[in-house]
XYZ file of C-alpha atoms in Angstrom:
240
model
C 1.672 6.625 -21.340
C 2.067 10.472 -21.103
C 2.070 11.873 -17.803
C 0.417 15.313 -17.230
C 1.403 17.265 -14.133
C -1.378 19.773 -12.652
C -0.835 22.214 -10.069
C -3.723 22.719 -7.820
C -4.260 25.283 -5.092
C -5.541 24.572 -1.973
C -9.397 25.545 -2.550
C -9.443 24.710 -6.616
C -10.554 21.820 -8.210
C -8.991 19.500 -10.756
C -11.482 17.199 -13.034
C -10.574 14.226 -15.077
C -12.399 12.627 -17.609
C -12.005 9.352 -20.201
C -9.990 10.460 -23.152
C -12.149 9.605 -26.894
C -8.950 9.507 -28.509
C -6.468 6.907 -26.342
C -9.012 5.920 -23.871
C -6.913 7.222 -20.873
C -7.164 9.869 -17.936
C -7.498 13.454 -19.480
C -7.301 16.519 -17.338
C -10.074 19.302 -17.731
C -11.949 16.560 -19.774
C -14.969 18.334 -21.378
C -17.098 14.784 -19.637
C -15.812 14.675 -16.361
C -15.701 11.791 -14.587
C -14.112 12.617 -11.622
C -12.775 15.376 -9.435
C -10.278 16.082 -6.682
C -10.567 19.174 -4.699
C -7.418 20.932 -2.798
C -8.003 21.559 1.140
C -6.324 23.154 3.450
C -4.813 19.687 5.054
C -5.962 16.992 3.132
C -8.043 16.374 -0.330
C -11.134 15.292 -1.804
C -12.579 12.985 -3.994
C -15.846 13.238 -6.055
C -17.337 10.114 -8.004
C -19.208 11.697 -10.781
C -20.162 8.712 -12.519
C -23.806 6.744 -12.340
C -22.316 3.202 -12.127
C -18.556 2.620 -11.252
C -16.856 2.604 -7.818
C -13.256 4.408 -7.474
C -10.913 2.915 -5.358
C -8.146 5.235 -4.050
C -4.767 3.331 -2.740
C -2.330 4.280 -0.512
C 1.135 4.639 -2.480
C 2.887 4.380 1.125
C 0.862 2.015 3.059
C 0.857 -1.186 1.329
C -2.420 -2.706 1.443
C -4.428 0.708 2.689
C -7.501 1.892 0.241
C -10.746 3.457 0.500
C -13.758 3.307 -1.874
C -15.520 6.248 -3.590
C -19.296 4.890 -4.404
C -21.035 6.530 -7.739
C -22.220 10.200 -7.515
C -20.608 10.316 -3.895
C -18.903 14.378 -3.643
C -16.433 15.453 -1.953
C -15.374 12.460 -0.022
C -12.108 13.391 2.033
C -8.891 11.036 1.392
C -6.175 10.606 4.256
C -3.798 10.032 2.229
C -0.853 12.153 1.273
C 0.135 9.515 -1.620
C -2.266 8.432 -3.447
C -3.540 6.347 -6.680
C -6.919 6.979 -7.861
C -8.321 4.102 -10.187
C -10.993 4.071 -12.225
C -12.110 0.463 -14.115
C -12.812 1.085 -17.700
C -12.877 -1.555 -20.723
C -10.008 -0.180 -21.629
C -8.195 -0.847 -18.703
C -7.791 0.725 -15.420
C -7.479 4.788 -15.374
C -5.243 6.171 -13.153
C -4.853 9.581 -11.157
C -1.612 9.706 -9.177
C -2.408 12.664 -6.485
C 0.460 14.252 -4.229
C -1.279 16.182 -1.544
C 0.925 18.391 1.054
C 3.291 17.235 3.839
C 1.099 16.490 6.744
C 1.124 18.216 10.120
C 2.178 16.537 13.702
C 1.295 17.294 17.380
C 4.720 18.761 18.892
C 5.766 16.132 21.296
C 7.365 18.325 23.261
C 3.629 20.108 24.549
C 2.229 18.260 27.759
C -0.629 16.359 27.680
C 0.351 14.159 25.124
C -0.914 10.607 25.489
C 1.391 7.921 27.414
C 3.599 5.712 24.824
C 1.908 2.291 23.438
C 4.068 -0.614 23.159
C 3.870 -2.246 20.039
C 5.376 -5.388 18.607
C 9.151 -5.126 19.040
C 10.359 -6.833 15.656
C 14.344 -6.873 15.175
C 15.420 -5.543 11.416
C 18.712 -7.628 11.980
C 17.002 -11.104 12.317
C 16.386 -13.406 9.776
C 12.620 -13.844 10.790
C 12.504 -10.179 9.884
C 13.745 -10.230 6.196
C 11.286 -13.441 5.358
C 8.296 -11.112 6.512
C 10.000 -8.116 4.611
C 9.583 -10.874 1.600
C 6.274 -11.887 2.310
C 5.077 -8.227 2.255
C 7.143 -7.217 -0.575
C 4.828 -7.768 -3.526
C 2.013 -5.324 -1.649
C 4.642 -2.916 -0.968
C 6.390 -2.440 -4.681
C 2.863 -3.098 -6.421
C -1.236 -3.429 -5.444
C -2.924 -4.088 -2.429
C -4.215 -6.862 -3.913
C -1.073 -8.471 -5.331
C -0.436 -11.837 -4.055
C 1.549 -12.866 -1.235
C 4.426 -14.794 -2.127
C 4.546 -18.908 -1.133
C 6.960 -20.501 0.748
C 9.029 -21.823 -2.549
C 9.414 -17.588 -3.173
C 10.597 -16.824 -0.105
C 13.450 -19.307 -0.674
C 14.040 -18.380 -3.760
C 14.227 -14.478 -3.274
C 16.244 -14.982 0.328
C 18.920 -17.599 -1.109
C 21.795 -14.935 -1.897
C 21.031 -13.101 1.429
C 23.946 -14.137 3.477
C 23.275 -16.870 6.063
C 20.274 -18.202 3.489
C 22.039 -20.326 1.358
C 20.571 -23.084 2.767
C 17.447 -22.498 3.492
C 14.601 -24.348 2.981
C 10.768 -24.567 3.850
C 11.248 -25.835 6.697
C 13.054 -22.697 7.965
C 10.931 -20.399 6.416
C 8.176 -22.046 8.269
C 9.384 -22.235 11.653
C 9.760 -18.252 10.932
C 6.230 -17.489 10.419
C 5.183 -19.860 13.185
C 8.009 -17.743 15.089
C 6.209 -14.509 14.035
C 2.764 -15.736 14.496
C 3.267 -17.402 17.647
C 5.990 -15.144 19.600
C 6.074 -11.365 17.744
C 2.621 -10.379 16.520
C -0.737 -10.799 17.675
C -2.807 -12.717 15.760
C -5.005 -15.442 17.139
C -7.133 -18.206 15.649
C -9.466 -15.480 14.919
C -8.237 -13.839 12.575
C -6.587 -17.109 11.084
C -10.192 -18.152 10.287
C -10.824 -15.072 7.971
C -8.045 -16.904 5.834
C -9.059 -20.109 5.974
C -7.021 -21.683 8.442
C -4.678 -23.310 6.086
C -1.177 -22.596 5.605
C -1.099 -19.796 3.481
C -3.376 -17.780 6.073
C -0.518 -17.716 8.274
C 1.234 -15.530 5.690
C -1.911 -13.851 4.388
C -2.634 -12.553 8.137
C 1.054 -11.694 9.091
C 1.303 -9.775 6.002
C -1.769 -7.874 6.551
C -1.094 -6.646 9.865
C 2.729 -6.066 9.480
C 1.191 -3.504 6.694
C -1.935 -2.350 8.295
C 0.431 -0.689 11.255
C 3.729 0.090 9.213
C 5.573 -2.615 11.412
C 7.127 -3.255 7.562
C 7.976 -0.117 5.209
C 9.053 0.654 2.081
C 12.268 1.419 3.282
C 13.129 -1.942 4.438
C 12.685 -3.407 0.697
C 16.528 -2.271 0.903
C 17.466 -5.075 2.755
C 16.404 -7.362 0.276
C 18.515 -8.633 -2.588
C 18.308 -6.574 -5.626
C 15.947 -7.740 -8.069
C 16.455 -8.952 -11.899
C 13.953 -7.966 -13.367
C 12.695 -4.247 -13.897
C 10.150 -2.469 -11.332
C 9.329 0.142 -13.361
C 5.809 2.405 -12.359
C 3.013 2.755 -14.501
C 2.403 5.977 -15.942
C -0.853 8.256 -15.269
C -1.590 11.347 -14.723
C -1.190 12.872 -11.553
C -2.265 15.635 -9.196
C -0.265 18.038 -7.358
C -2.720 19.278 -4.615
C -2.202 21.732 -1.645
């Protein structure tokens, strides 16, 4: 698909609409279905349709997304990454936006609130690269893509070295390890999952992504993958 690059100026507005010819995203669309507006720091969002929802992901955060109900204007997106996606019978649209670098609190001025521990996780451990596997299907692809089973942790872990011979019962005593000893999550939020096996991995991958304890950047210390991980084109937004 043919990507189209837009410029947009803090202030100005970019619409999109359905294309009648290929059925994709087309910028300035005389129907528009949609519209992002520049701000100062961040960007908007406005659902001009009657009857479909837009979901915006987080290209950076994994598994983060907000919803943009029909007719709903100007609703402001936190995120500097994003993928806009629009359900048609076609397929789904997208709109790839790229808002400006955000701005930080100087931690050198006083008065900034005392540090927070949070979960100390080692990057050198093994227990470390099988949750880097379990999250890395939600951080290459969708929020929604599946998280891998114990048989594809094994699998995609076997030429690390040290991992030649694992097997599930090492993977498992990992997540225990992780469930039990390095993050908290209780039998509460084990029942939102089911309580079975695979919510053990469902709700360590959700809240390793949910607070960034697992990046994109520590993908790299995975073995390199066969196949191809290409992106799927769209057209994207430049905004700020």
């Amino acid at each position: 698909m043919t990507s189209t690059k837009a410029e947009v100026p803090a202030g100005q507005v970019f619409w999109f609409g359905r294309s009648t010819r290929t059925v994709a995203v087309e910028p300035y669309a005389p129907h528009a279905i949609g519209a992002v507006r520049a701000l100062p720091h961040c960007w908007s969002l406005s659902n001009l349709t009657s009857n479909t929802t837009f979901v915006v992901e987080n290209l950076e955060g994994g598994t983060e997304l907000i919803k943009v109900a029909p007719r709903r204007l100007d609703a402001v997106v936190p995120f500097e990454m994003s993928r806009v996606l629009v359900p048609s019978v076609g397929g789904l649209l997208e709109v790839r936006v790229f808002a400006s670098p955000p701005t930080f609190l100087d931690s050198r001025m006083s008065g900034i609130a005392s540090h927070i521990s949070l979960p100390v996780l080692d990057e050198q451990t093994k227990y470390f690269l099988v949750l880097v596997a379990l999250c890395e299907p939600r951080l290459r692809g969708s929020s929604t893509a599946a998280v891998p089973s114990v048989q594809q942790v094994i699998e995609r872990l076997r030429p690390v070295p040290g991992f030649a011979n694992v097997n599930r019962s090492s993977i498992n005593y990992h997540i225990d390890y992780l469930r039990q000893y390095k993050l908290p999550i209780d039998e509460e939020s084990m029942s939102s999952y089911g309580g079975r096996m695979h919510s053990k991995r469902e709700a360590l991958v959700a809240f390793a992504l949910r607070y960034d304890l697992v990046r994109e950047e520590h993908l790299a210390l995975l073995p390199g993958r066969r196949e191809g991980s290409g992106q799927p084109g769209g057209r994207w937004a430049h905004v700020g």
